[in-house]
Structures are given as structure tokens and as C-alpha cells.
Amino acid sequence: MIQIRDPVHGYIYANELEYNIIDSPVFQRLRKIRQLASAHLTYPGALHTRFEHCIGSMYLAKRAANHLKSQEIINEDMSNELSIAALLHDIGHGPFSHLFEEVLHEKGMTHENITDRIIRETEIADILSKFGINVKKFSNLCVGTSKNHPRFMNDIIAGFLSVDSMDYLLRDSYFSGVEYGKVDVHRIIDAYEIAGKKLAINKDSVYALESLMLARYEMFRAVYFHKSVRASAVMIIRAMNLSDEELHFTDLNNLDGFLQLTDERILYNISNINSNSENSKLAKKLVIDYTNRKMLKLVFEKIVLGKDKFSTKIFAQRKFRENLAEEIAEKSKIPKSHIFIDVSTATSVPTTSTKESFNEITVLLNKTRKKEFEITKATELPLMNAILGYMNIIRIYTTATYKKKLDTTVKGIFEKEVL
Amino acid sequence: MIQIRDPVHGYIYANELEYNIIDSPVFQRLRKIRQLASAHLTYPGALHTRFEHCIGSMYLAKRAANHLKSQEIINEDMSNELSIAALLHDIGHGPFSHLFEEVLHEKGMTHENITDRIIRETEIADILSKFGINVKKFSNLCVGTSKNHPRFMNDIIAGFLSVDSMDYLLRDSYFSGVEYGKVDVHRIIDAYEIAGKKLAINKDSVYALESLMLARYEMFRAVYFHKSVRASAVMIIRAMNLSDEELHFTDLNNLDGFLQLTDERILYNISNINSNSENSKLAKKLVIDYTNRKMLKLVFEKIVLGKDKFSTKIFAQRKFRENLAEEIAEKSKIPKSHIFIDVSTATSVPTTSTKESFNEITVLLNKTRKKEFEITKATELPLMNAILGYMNIIRIYTTATYKKKLDTTVKGIFEKEVL
Amino acid sequence: MIQIRDPVHGYIYANELEYNIIDSPVFQRLRKIRQLASAHLTYPGALHTRFEHCIGSMYLAKRAANHLKSQEIINEDMSNELSIAALLHDIGHGPFSHLFEEVLHEKGMTHENITDRIIRETEIADILSKFGINVKKFSNLCVGTSKNHPRFMNDIIAGFLSVDSMDYLLRDSYFSGVEYGKVDVHRIIDAYEIAGKKLAINKDSVYALESLMLARYEMFRAVYFHKSVRASAVMIIRAMNLSDEELHFTDLNNLDGFLQLTDERILYNISNINSNSENSKLAKKLVIDYTNRKMLKLVFEKIVLGKDKFSTKIFAQRKFRENLAEEIAEKSKIPKSHIFIDVSTATSVPTTSTKESFNEITVLLNKTRKKEFEITKATELPLMNAILGYMNIIRIYTTATYKKKLDTTVKGIFEKEVL
Amino acid sequence: MIQIRDPVHGYIYANELEYNIIDSPVFQRLRKIRQLASAHLTYPGALHTRFEHCIGSMYLAKRAANHLKSQEIINEDMSNELSIAALLHDIGHGPFSHLFEEVLHEKGMTHENITDRIIRETEIADILSKFGINVKKFSNLCVGTSKNHPRFMNDIIAGFLSVDSMDYLLRDSYFSGVEYGKVDVHRIIDAYEIAGKKLAINKDSVYALESLMLARYEMFRAVYFHKSVRASAVMIIRAMNLSDEELHFTDLNNLDGFLQLTDERILYNISNINSNSENSKLAKKLVIDYTNRKMLKLVFEKIVLGKDKFSTKIFAQRKFRENLAEEIAEKSKIPKSHIFIDVSTATSVPTTSTKESFNEITVLLNKTRKKEFEITKATELPLMNAILGYMNIIRIYTTATYKKKLDTTVKGIFEKEVL
């Protein structure tokens, strides 16, 4: 047993298997991937990394496992697997965490199986095997998609009620120094129930579920979707995107190469790029501006409440955003490359919990006299719906030079569009 | 300058006038009126009193006054008045705080002018006069209804964005030990603006307003409306109500008598009542049960979401609740005196902020280029509406003896009522 | 299992036996005995009671029991006994907690066996028996003097490293709102070792022991021995002492009578005393002054560092203090009854841990290769000694009337005494 | 006015001058110098940097300035200078903060005037001048050695009671997640007095001074001098030392070069060194081991309490340590380069406060009737002395390979030395 002092949870204990994983270079690499990517430029304390977050998630998974063991729902082996899966759930994260995911996403790619490959192809596999874990059967549990484990185990690793969610809310709040994001994790874990193989929450604790929802919502508003936080994020995303043809970040065939990438390394590589392509030059400029904190300027912002045709399109379709950027570029006589359209929805944040998965996973359980379940989808709760429908933000940024010019053009366009 | 160590705000400084008020017996009396009445039976730490709360509100009022002074909106005298008004805003509270208000309310009376009388008729008046305050003009500011002061000063003392609200959320959270109720008071106070004499909040900080709203909502769910907290509250309310004809608590003509009443004194007086009236005997029984923690049992609970005819009636009309209790009594063959219908709405909690006042007071300000205001009522924000429409709870309690018997009857009735 | 929300430790779980004890009137009585007696007049938040403290101590005892169980040092039954003993360790506390002890002490009496009698003679005995605990063998464990249990179990309940100490430091700090008293209880409990039947602490965690020592020292300086806190304490002690011949508080033969005494009841009884004896009248005056916050005034204060003849006498001998008071009275022409000599040492605070017991109990363990112990007495650590020798304070108070008069006399006397 | 959200102090406000400094590249560079160098390998949360620390110190300096202004001790200009000086006090820190200082120290060099040069020779000078500050007269205030300002202003910037000390204790505690280091900064600042131009502390708050002392002591024991923290620190120090002849880190003539150095850059440069010199190769090995977390192993540890000849020498004389290492190398047949003697005293930590300066600076003030001062040196307080004499630790580390071999040799040597 080794002991780790964590500012969020206090002492965290790791057994030999866990410690071996933590001590491996593949895992130690997470020390160089900041949990909130560029947010520390806005919230100076937010320097924490995926490393601490993964260990914190493991802690909560143990807590959850104890709860389920005491009710004889899972056995010791399953308990261990939960703990390890939580520890490894972010092992596949690339540089700048979710920003890298956004880059992949924009390219129509997915990082789904990087995690899987890292677990199967690196020293992690050896460590797991040595301690008697069947790597092949186990690996998908780490991303919450295992068919070899009951659905609720997947739900505990990934999804709205997951230990991942709870840890990042608490941790991001602590290091950012905001008052939001305080979640009563012990109350929620103690309210875990199993309903038809799925993770559910006891009806008596529905307010704890709401509280988690509210904490998450507040962190989105105050931190994750903060306009300055997104300004810096957009710069990094665009710079990675533009330099990719030169630097091949998204070439995931080369796993070793991927495992070398850290936040600092990306900045270094892009700022040392030596190419005449327009894309590369712009990427380089963005990274240098980022380093010198010459941030993009906001010219338009809109919180979308209802669901009209326009907003549905702009959130769902990359093509539509491309066209809009082109239209703006044309009307304003500004190069399209200096127009940044940012749409923030629940999917563009550090969580696997999309509105869809939220809809599916969370259920409310009511043990009636006949031992039947009364299941309510979380989205049927009025509060949930109000909040969920309130996290869509459209923003347009530009470089400082074009701020003024764009200001007027954009207003003209959007008055017409009745946004 | 004296210094008071407060667990919630740290050091609080009081000038001579403030200290004289704090040190007066009328104010010291607040040490014996618990902020959350009977809630400490459920949350053992919640032993805090109106005394600390009033001092904490004064602290926040000073903070707010500094903000407004730095913008030259108020002068030094107004700043002092804000501080004193916050300090005195609860001076008229009776024993068991808001439970006493509920008793008055049930009797169709109001405590509105007790505060006013205490400020004008006790040593408080002398102290204020000595320090140059015109008591007559000043007193209504303490309850937020002064015509001699700008509207926004009243709003700072009473209402949704008031220093009172912010202090009680933080304080109740701290002493109850729950994770909820954490409000970023400094952010909110720094976002205070004045729009057309009313207190408003800067648009950039609308999320801080939401956060306050959410914190309040969570405290309602977890603490103020907690089913056990209400069970004990209902006992005290009923006991005071029933014994009033004997003990004349609500006879406010006798101000000195009123100023002797404390939580403990009420319990002592009722438990020593010596009368053969049914009401008095039941009051005595309830207080003895309360003291021995034989709490009422919950037989029915419903959170009312929409607004149908039935729920509108039950929340608004005392008569309707009386009739319902009678109907239940008849059908279940249980004495009506053992049936307790509790309806919890925003008005039945420790705040002067009703939904109505909330609706009126809070506005959002947007300084447009032409220096005009763009005003939005808080209730027009979707999140606000969702939450506001979610705080209405109907509960039926009974004494332990009748729990079983009532269980079935009640279900029968409410299935019919399509609640 | 029931769940209690505690601001200090979070959720605390109680099993059926524990809950039965907590719910008994004898235990509920602790809700009316404030942990820090009169300290809330100085630190307004310090309203907490022995009730919460006992539950918190139980929580820590469970934590300690788990640590010892995991090392197979104790079994399940011993674990349960530890938990119950911690819960009951303060059940014998009288009104105003340690102030009542000081009154007994001044009378040369001891409350040692009240706890024992309460456990054996009230419903507590019935509850314990019902759950299979041998009351006779068990009761002394609650005060840390059981011969039927290993020494270390007694040490965990009472003494310097006890769960009692750790809970009161954390709790008094939380409710007073001071920055001191933060103890890393988990670190200390995890460092618990057994050396020759005694409770010891692992050498690697000696700094955690120091930290506990320092936290305790700081709480003494800032809270327990604060000059205003002691001023109010001295008034209550004297008032109880003087009124005892009339009101018989210290007549412990009548256990039922003792169990009726609460802080409020003492104040009520003394302030309603109707007697012509000088003592009773002075007692009454003191309580009325206390209620109106007309506190005693400090005229002399000295922190005693070394150990000269004078200081040894003043701290050890009540008679010597009596004579000193008489001398002062004579020289200053002030009635002796208005002179209050207060000597604060480690024994006059809410702990059973005297310097003696500290000396005995705490040892440091070093597992050498030959599995022998290397034992160091805590007092041999230089830091410990510095602190221990630094907690002796002499103060002289008087009533406001005589403040000026006494000021000069006292200085004269003490210049001579070379204090 | 801009606003910075700080997890330690809440909102921090910066005026235009302050913001211009913060936004300059020279200041932004501090974002890449960790406050606690390598400590995050032991305390994963300790990722904070000099950047946040400097802003936090500025916050406390403003707080202190307000205290002194309200007493009309300083004027507005002096107040501004205090704030800027606190902001800039660490601008001269090199990579790995105090570890770089230790390297300079071992070379008999001093970084004293780097700060001065940075303030005079970079854009900082331009910013200061633009806002009307006389750079030449001002710069030394930033390191607490200005002759152009009263002594107490220097004391507020550097030394035991400085805002620097208080910020780092709070901040290091927060990010490490330990329970220690909680300092009541507001109490201390409010107790600031001026006695004969020096910074002093009001006698009534001497316990706050003690508390600061104790907090600092505990942080030393638990964090700064933690054996694993020092193990990693020793590796970095030695690696910088050994590679210096190749990489010229300590060549401070080239200020621009110095300003490029960050923690990451040092690691990168050393691990890419390409040289055949023994020193360079060992430096490279140490950095690679560091990166792979192959830490040095502890073979000997001793806390030195008294002051014998041996310990005085080992702490004071680098030459003596060299000789000791040689002796050990010879006796154990281990290369000297694998023996690491680490002596930790108050000077080897992130503070300018040496025991000497502590001795000089801190005084206790007692305003006697004749308005004379009664001054006590802090070191005359028994508690202070006990603690100060308790912070000297000698440790010997070696690489994993030689651990066993050295274990026995070292014991032999030190038994003889009667350490």
C-alpha cells in the first residue's frame, strides 16, 4: 500500500498493481497533459493534470466499489477492475486533453481506440497480465463500453453519474478557485442502485443528482465555456488543425510518437515549424500569439435557448459553420482564416457524457411494493431539461487586427439571421 | 472599532454605533433565537442564531456599500444606514424565527410592524438618535420598505439579491455541514448595478445570479424543506398555534412580553401549561413529544410541478387545507388534530423574498451604446422559471400512533384527486 | 444504519446500538451542554455542544478501530466497544462542561464516577445489556480507566492521542472560526502503534504528533485561555460555587437531579435565587451581569515560563491563591469577593489529558532489527517541552467598579513578588 | 482594474500598472517556474508557480498597505510601491526556484542582483517609468534592501513577517493538500506596528506570530524538508551543478539567456547534452533518472538538536561536507559522485528569511505609559528558540545501485562520530 496526498480527497491508497501502473512512464506522461488545457491562462491556479485526475477517479471508484460490495452486488475481482478502469480511463488522452479530441472530431476521426491500444500494446498490458487481469476482456471497461462487464460497471466509469464526472468537477473547482462544482460525492455514491443492469440513483437522493447536474452546469458557465478560456482553446485547436499536415499529430498509427506528445511539446513543435505553407505559417502565428498571450477577441456571442433551424444546423454541421465563416469573410473582407466560429455544447467539454448518453444512462429507481421499478429518465425532470437546453453557446472570435472591422459586419449578418 | 471572529466571513469590524447596538439587550436576545428553528434535530451542527446572521449581514452590507461608494452612487451617511439596517433587519424575529411567522400568518396576522416598533420604542431608538440617525425616517429601511431611501437600498436589505439572502445561504450551509449554498458573494456584490432606482445585476455576471438562485434552491431541497426538518417545524407551529389562546404569544401589544420570548422559553411555557382545554393539552403533548424526539411521521409527499386547480388551491388557501384535513379525518376515522398538512413554498422559509418580490426586484442590466437599459425580468430566464416552479411541496404528517391507519386512507384520496 | 451529517467529519454512520444510545434522553441532554461553556460570548459561532462532540469522537474511534482491526490487533467486539466508549466518554459532563469540573475541583471533589454511575444506573445500562455488552466490565473504558481492557484501548478514549482530543480540536476550531486546531487526524490514526500494551505512535509520523501538540497549544492560546473567554468562565465558576450551598448543584447523590442540569437551567436557577446570604446574592449578581454581558475586567496577566517558588505555589495550591486574594483585598480596600484569581494550566481545559498523563501515555516506537522497541517519552522531545512549559497563565480580574482601584494595587504587589 | 481569481485569496484586483507588469513576457515567464521545484513528484497537486505566488504576495501587500495607510504611516505612493515590490520580489528567480539558488550558493555566487538587473534592464523598467516610478530608487525595495525606503517597507517585502512568507505558506499548503501552513494572515497584518522604523508586531498578537512560526515549521517538516522531496531536489541541484561547465546556466552576464531558462528547458537541455566529460554524463544520467522517477535512496538521516562541533561544521562549511563525502566514498568503495550529502536548514528553502534576518527583524512592541517601546527579539521567546533549533537535518542519499553497500558503511562512520 502506498499513500498519495491529494488536495481534493485527502489520502489516497494504492495497492501494488495500482502503484505499478501509476509508476509506469505511459501513465506518468499524464503529468504533462493539463486537465483544462489552456484554462490556466484565465484561472492561474488551474495547472492540474490528467495524472491527479485519474488517481482521484480511482479513489472514487474504490469508494463506489465498497458501496456495491457491501450490498453484495459485485465481488472482489469486479471491485479491483473498477478501480483500475477508473485509473486508466484517460490514459488515451492526447496533448491539451479535450482540445485534441476536438481536432480529431473536426477531422471526422475518433480517438475511441487509442485508449484501447495503449492498454493492449504498452507496458500497461504486461502489468495487468502479471496481476492476473485478462487484458483483452478488460480493456473496454476503461472507456465504458465493455460487453464483458455489466452495464452498470461501464456507467460507473463513463457517463453522467461516473466517478470521472465527480472527480473532475471537484478538482477543476478546487484548482480554478471558483465556488462552483462542489459535489457531495459520498451522498451520490451511497445512492447508487442497480436497475435492470444499469446504474441508477435512489429516489430519495434525486436532489443529489440534481446537485451534480447543477454543479456541472455552473462549471460549464463559469469555467469550461468561459469566453477567455474558449478564446485560448480555439487558438490551440486551430493551430493543431492547421499544422497537422506538416506535423502529423493525428497520425495515430505511430503509437510511440503519440505517447511523446505533451502540451509543451505541441507548442514547441508548432512554434518551430519551418514551412512556407499558408496553413503552417498561420498555425505558427497562433501559437506564438498564444505564448505571448495575444488572445483572440470576441465579436459575437449568443446563448441559444430554443431550437430553431439555424441553431440546430450550426451546432450539428461542420459544413454549415464553414459556410457561415465564408459568408462572413466575404462580407467583411477579412481572410476566412481569421474568423473563428466556436460552438460550445455539452460535447465540447472534458467528459464523455453527451446529452444522448445522459438521456440513456440515468434512471431513477423507485422500489414499489411489488418490487417493480419505476423508471424515470433524467431528462424528464423539468430542472434537468431546463439546464440541458441551456448549454449551447455560439461565439465568433477574430484576431485583434480585425476586431473592429468584424464587429459591424457580424451584427449585420446576425440581425438578419434572427439568432 | 471592535473585531468579531465569524466562521463564515472571517473578521468583522464594528464601529461604535454598531457595537452599541450589538451590545444592547434587545439585540443580544437574538442569541436565543436559532436561525433554523428546529433544524438542529436533523442537522446537529445547525445551532447558529439570528445574532450571528445579523452581524454577518451587516458585514456584507458594508461590502456592498463600499462597492456603491466607489462608484459614487451613495455617500458616507447612506453607507452607514445600509450597514445598520442590515444589522437590524431581523430584530423583530420571534421565537423559532420563521415558525413564529407561520403562526402569525395562519392567524391572518402579520409581524410587519414589530421590527418597526422595536426600533422606535426600545433602547435601539436612543442609540440611533445619539449617533445622529433620524429614527422615524430610518426604521422602514430595516425591512426594505422605506420611502425615504432609494429603492435599491431597500433591495440590498430585503429581497432576492439582498445581503440577508447571501448571508443565510452561506451560514446555514456552514453550520448544517452540507455542500450546498456556497455563494460567491463577492462576485455578486461587485456586479450590483442601479437601473432606474432599482437594484440590478450586470449582464456579465448573470451566471452569478443563477448561481445564487441554484444555491438557494439546493438549500431548500436539502435543508429548509427536508422532510424531517419540516416534521419538527410542523409540531412547533401547531403547538404555538394551539396554546396561543392560553399563553398569548401573538399578542404583540405587549412589546416587553414579546421581547422575553426565546426558543427555550416557548418550549418551557408550553410544557408547563396547566389547562383542561383540548387545544392546550394537545399543544403540551406536541412539545413533550418534540423534546423527546418522538417526531411526526410522513404519510404523503408530493412535489407539485405544474399548476392545476387543486395545487393552486392547496397552496394558496388555508380554508382549503382545513377542509382537506377534515375530509381525511372523516375517511380515516382519525382525529383531525392528528393530521398535519404542510405545504412548503418559497414563502414558508427564512426569507422575505417571495416569488412576487423576486419577480419585481431583480432585473438585468445591459448598458447599450445609447446608455439605455435593456431590462429583463429574472423570471424570464428559463433556468429561473424551472427552479421557481419546482419548490412547491405538499406533505401530510401524523403522529406515530396513526401512521399505519392514515397510510392507506391518504393514498385512496390522492389517487382520486389525481395529484 | 442511520446517517448523521456532521460539519466536521461529513457523514457519520451509527448502527442500531449506537443509535439507541444517541436517541436516549440521557444522551440527548448533551445537546444542552455547550462544548465551550461561555466561549460563544467571545466567539459567536462556538455554540456547539457535547452532543455533536461525542458523535464525532465515535466517528474517529471507528476509524481507529478499523486501523487496528486491519492489523489484527483487535477483534470486532473490541472495535464495537471502542466506538461506544467514545460515544459515552462525556456522558457524565455537568452544566457548562469543564467549568462544572472546576467547581467540583475547587471543592476538593471529583466527578470521576458520575460517568460510571450514569452508564450503570440509567437506561444506558439497559441498552448496552440488550446488545450484549457487560456493563460492569465495560463502563470504565468510557473514562479510560478500565482494567478489563488493554491499556491502549483506554489511551484511545482518553489522553493526549485520543479520539476525544482530536475531535475537540477540529470541532472547536470549526465553530469558533479560528485558523488553528487543524489536525490531520487520518495521519495520526494511521500512525497508531501498540508498544507494550500502550498506545504509541510510529516514528515516521512523529511530526504528526508534533502537529497535534501545536494545534492544541494554539487553541489554548487563541480560544480556551483567551482573556475574555476566561473572564466569562470565571464568573460562572464563582457563581456556581457561591450558590452551591443554596442550590446543591454538586450534590451528586441525586443523579436524576444532576441529569436535569443544563447550561440554561443553571443560569435560570441562580438568577431566580431568593436568599439573603451574601454568597447567594453575589452569585445572583454575577449571573445577571453575565447575562447582560457586564464582564469582569482584567487587571493583571502573566505568562509564567520558568518554575520559581511563587508560580509553583500559585498553580498548585488553592490555599495559596486564597491568601493572595486576601492580601490584595486588604491592600486595595476592595472586598475579597470582587477579586478573581484565575490560573490556567493544561488541567483547566476540556480534556482529561494532564501533563502527567501526557508524560505517561505517549511513547514513540521504533522497530529495530531485533524487534525491540526504542521508546521515547513525548516530553523528551524539545519542542514538546517548550510548549508544555508555556501554557501557564495567571490572571487577576475584578468587577468594572473596582477596575481602577485594583490596577495600581496589583502592580505594587507583583513588582515585589518578582513575578 | 482587472480581476484575477485566485484559489488562495479569492478575487485579486490589479490596477493598470500592475496589470502591465503581469502581462509582460518577463513576468509571464514565472508561469514556467514551479514554486516548489520538484515537490510535485511527492505531492502531485503542488504544480503551482512563482507567477501565482507573486500575484498573491501583491494582494497581501495591498492589504498591509491599507492597514498602514489607515494609520497614516504611509501615503498613497508608498502604498503603490509596496504592491509593486511584492509583485516583483521573485522576478529574479531562476529555473527550479530555490534549487537554482542552491547551485549558485554552492558555487559561492549570489543571485542577489539578478532581480535588480531584470527590473532595471528589461521592459519592466519601461513600464515602471511610464507610471512615474523612479526605477533606480525603487528596485532594491523588491528584495528588501532599499536604503531609499524605511526599513519596515523592506521588512514587509522580505523577512519573517513578510507578505512573501505568508503567501507561500498558504499557497504551498493549498496545492500540496496538507493540513499545515494555515496562517491567519489578516490577524498578522492587522497586528503590524512600526517600532523605530522596523516592522514589529503588537504584543496582543504575539500568538499570531507564534502561529506563523509554527505553520512555517510544520511546512518545513512535512513538505520542504520531506525526505522524498529533498531526494528529487538533490538530483536537480547536482545535475545543474555538474552540467554548468557545459551549459553555462550560471553565467548571468547574459540576461536574455537567463530569461529563457525554465524548469522544462533545464531538463531538456541537460538530457540532450552531448559530451564525454564525466560530469556531463552524470548530469545527464541524473536528469534521465529524475524523469523516469528513479529517485535517490536515503541511507542516513539525523535531526540535529544541539550544536556540537560536528554539526556546526557540517551545516556551515561546504568544504567539510566535501571531505565527509570523500571519506565515505573511500571507506565504502563507492564513487564519490554517487554520494549525496544534503543538509537542510532554514536557508535552504524558498524564503529569504535566514535565521539571522529573523533574529534581527522581528521585534515585539509594547506601548508603555511613557510611550516608550519595550522590545523583545523574537528569538528570546522560548517557543521560537525551540523551533528554530529544530530545523537542521542531515541526510545522505545514494543511487539505487549503491544503497545496500552504503547502508552499512554509513552506520559505521556515524556511530563513531556520535552524531
Short mmCIF file of N, CA, C and O in Angstrom, two decimals, chain B residues 119-154:
data_model
loop_
_atom_site.label_atom_id
_atom_site.label_comp_id
_atom_site.label_asym_id
_atom_site.label_seq_id
_atom_site.Cartn_x
_atom_site.Cartn_y
_atom_site.Cartn_z
N ILE B 119 -37.54 49.09 16.85
CA ILE B 119 -36.56 50.12 16.52
C ILE B 119 -36.96 51.47 17.10
O ILE B 119 -36.13 52.24 17.57
N ARG B 120 -38.27 51.75 17.11
CA ARG B 120 -38.72 53.06 17.57
C ARG B 120 -38.94 53.13 19.09
O ARG B 120 -38.87 54.19 19.68
N GLU B 121 -39.25 52.00 19.73
CA GLU B 121 -39.72 52.08 21.11
C GLU B 121 -38.74 51.54 22.16
O GLU B 121 -39.02 51.61 23.35
N THR B 122 -37.64 50.98 21.73
CA THR B 122 -36.70 50.42 22.73
C THR B 122 -35.42 51.26 22.78
O THR B 122 -35.32 52.29 22.13
N GLU B 123 -34.43 50.75 23.50
CA GLU B 123 -33.16 51.47 23.60
C GLU B 123 -32.48 51.64 22.23
O GLU B 123 -31.61 52.50 22.08
N ILE B 124 -32.88 50.81 21.28
CA ILE B 124 -32.31 50.95 19.93
C ILE B 124 -32.53 52.39 19.42
O ILE B 124 -31.62 53.01 18.87
N ALA B 125 -33.73 52.90 19.65
CA ALA B 125 -34.04 54.28 19.23
C ALA B 125 -33.07 55.27 19.86
O ALA B 125 -32.55 56.18 19.18
N ASP B 126 -32.82 55.10 21.14
CA ASP B 126 -31.91 56.01 21.83
C ASP B 126 -30.51 55.97 21.23
O ASP B 126 -29.88 57.00 21.02
N ILE B 127 -30.05 54.75 20.98
CA ILE B 127 -28.70 54.61 20.43
C ILE B 127 -28.63 55.28 19.06
O ILE B 127 -27.71 56.05 18.78
N LEU B 128 -29.60 54.99 18.22
CA LEU B 128 -29.58 55.56 16.87
C LEU B 128 -29.60 57.09 16.93
O LEU B 128 -28.82 57.76 16.25
N SER B 129 -30.49 57.63 17.77
CA SER B 129 -30.59 59.09 17.89
C SER B 129 -29.28 59.70 18.34
O SER B 129 -28.81 60.69 17.79
N LYS B 130 -28.69 59.05 19.35
CA LYS B 130 -27.43 59.56 19.88
C LYS B 130 -26.37 59.69 18.79
O LYS B 130 -25.52 60.57 18.83
N PHE B 131 -26.43 58.79 17.81
CA PHE B 131 -25.45 58.84 16.73
C PHE B 131 -25.99 59.58 15.50
O PHE B 131 -25.49 59.41 14.39
N GLY B 132 -27.05 60.35 15.73
CA GLY B 132 -27.49 61.25 14.66
C GLY B 132 -28.38 60.67 13.59
O GLY B 132 -28.53 61.25 12.51
N ILE B 133 -28.95 59.51 13.86
CA ILE B 133 -29.85 58.94 12.85
C ILE B 133 -31.29 59.29 13.20
O ILE B 133 -31.73 59.14 14.33
N ASN B 134 -32.01 59.75 12.20
CA ASN B 134 -33.42 60.09 12.36
C ASN B 134 -34.23 58.81 12.36
O ASN B 134 -34.52 58.24 11.30
N VAL B 135 -34.58 58.36 13.54
CA VAL B 135 -35.18 57.04 13.70
C VAL B 135 -36.45 56.89 12.86
O VAL B 135 -36.68 55.87 12.20
N LYS B 136 -37.25 57.91 12.88
CA LYS B 136 -38.54 57.85 12.18
C LYS B 136 -38.35 57.61 10.68
O LYS B 136 -39.03 56.78 10.08
N LYS B 137 -37.42 58.36 10.13
CA LYS B 137 -37.18 58.21 8.69
C LYS B 137 -36.46 56.91 8.36
O LYS B 137 -36.57 56.38 7.26
N PHE B 138 -35.69 56.43 9.31
CA PHE B 138 -34.79 55.30 9.04
C PHE B 138 -35.46 53.93 9.16
O PHE B 138 -35.17 53.01 8.39
N SER B 139 -36.36 53.79 10.15
CA SER B 139 -36.75 52.44 10.58
C SER B 139 -37.23 51.51 9.46
O SER B 139 -36.88 50.34 9.44
N ASN B 140 -37.98 52.03 8.52
CA ASN B 140 -38.51 51.13 7.50
C ASN B 140 -37.46 50.55 6.56
O ASN B 140 -37.70 49.54 5.90
N LEU B 141 -36.31 51.21 6.51
CA LEU B 141 -35.23 50.66 5.66
C LEU B 141 -34.85 49.26 6.14
O LEU B 141 -34.47 48.40 5.34
N CYS B 142 -34.99 49.04 7.44
CA CYS B 142 -34.58 47.74 8.01
C CYS B 142 -35.42 46.57 7.49
O CYS B 142 -34.98 45.43 7.56
N VAL B 143 -36.61 46.86 7.04
CA VAL B 143 -37.41 45.78 6.45
C VAL B 143 -37.59 45.97 4.94
O VAL B 143 -38.36 45.26 4.30
N GLY B 144 -36.85 46.93 4.41
CA GLY B 144 -36.86 47.08 2.96
C GLY B 144 -38.08 47.76 2.39
O GLY B 144 -38.44 47.55 1.23
N THR B 145 -38.72 48.59 3.22
CA THR B 145 -39.93 49.25 2.71
C THR B 145 -39.87 50.76 2.92
O THR B 145 -40.91 51.41 3.05
N SER B 146 -38.67 51.31 2.96
CA SER B 146 -38.57 52.74 3.24
C SER B 146 -38.86 53.60 1.99
O SER B 146 -38.33 53.33 0.91
N LYS B 147 -39.69 54.58 2.20
CA LYS B 147 -39.93 55.54 1.12
C LYS B 147 -38.91 56.69 1.17
O LYS B 147 -38.84 57.51 0.27
N ASN B 148 -38.17 56.74 2.29
CA ASN B 148 -37.19 57.81 2.44
C ASN B 148 -35.83 57.48 1.85
O ASN B 148 -34.89 58.25 1.96
N HIS B 149 -35.73 56.30 1.31
CA HIS B 149 -34.47 55.86 0.72
C HIS B 149 -34.72 55.35 -0.68
O HIS B 149 -35.82 54.86 -0.96
N PRO B 150 -33.72 55.43 -1.54
CA PRO B 150 -33.93 54.91 -2.89
C PRO B 150 -34.28 53.43 -2.84
O PRO B 150 -33.83 52.69 -1.95
N ARG B 151 -35.02 53.03 -3.83
CA ARG B 151 -35.46 51.65 -3.92
C ARG B 151 -34.31 50.65 -3.78
O ARG B 151 -34.41 49.64 -3.08
N PHE B 152 -33.18 50.94 -4.42
CA PHE B 152 -32.09 49.95 -4.41
C PHE B 152 -31.55 49.72 -3.01
O PHE B 152 -31.07 48.63 -2.70
N MET B 153 -31.62 50.71 -2.13
CA MET B 153 -31.16 50.49 -0.76
C MET B 153 -32.08 49.48 -0.07
O MET B 153 -31.63 48.59 0.66
N ASN B 154 -33.35 49.61 -0.31
CA ASN B 154 -34.29 48.62 0.22
C ASN B 154 -34.00 47.22 -0.35
O ASN B 154 -34.03 46.23 0.37
#
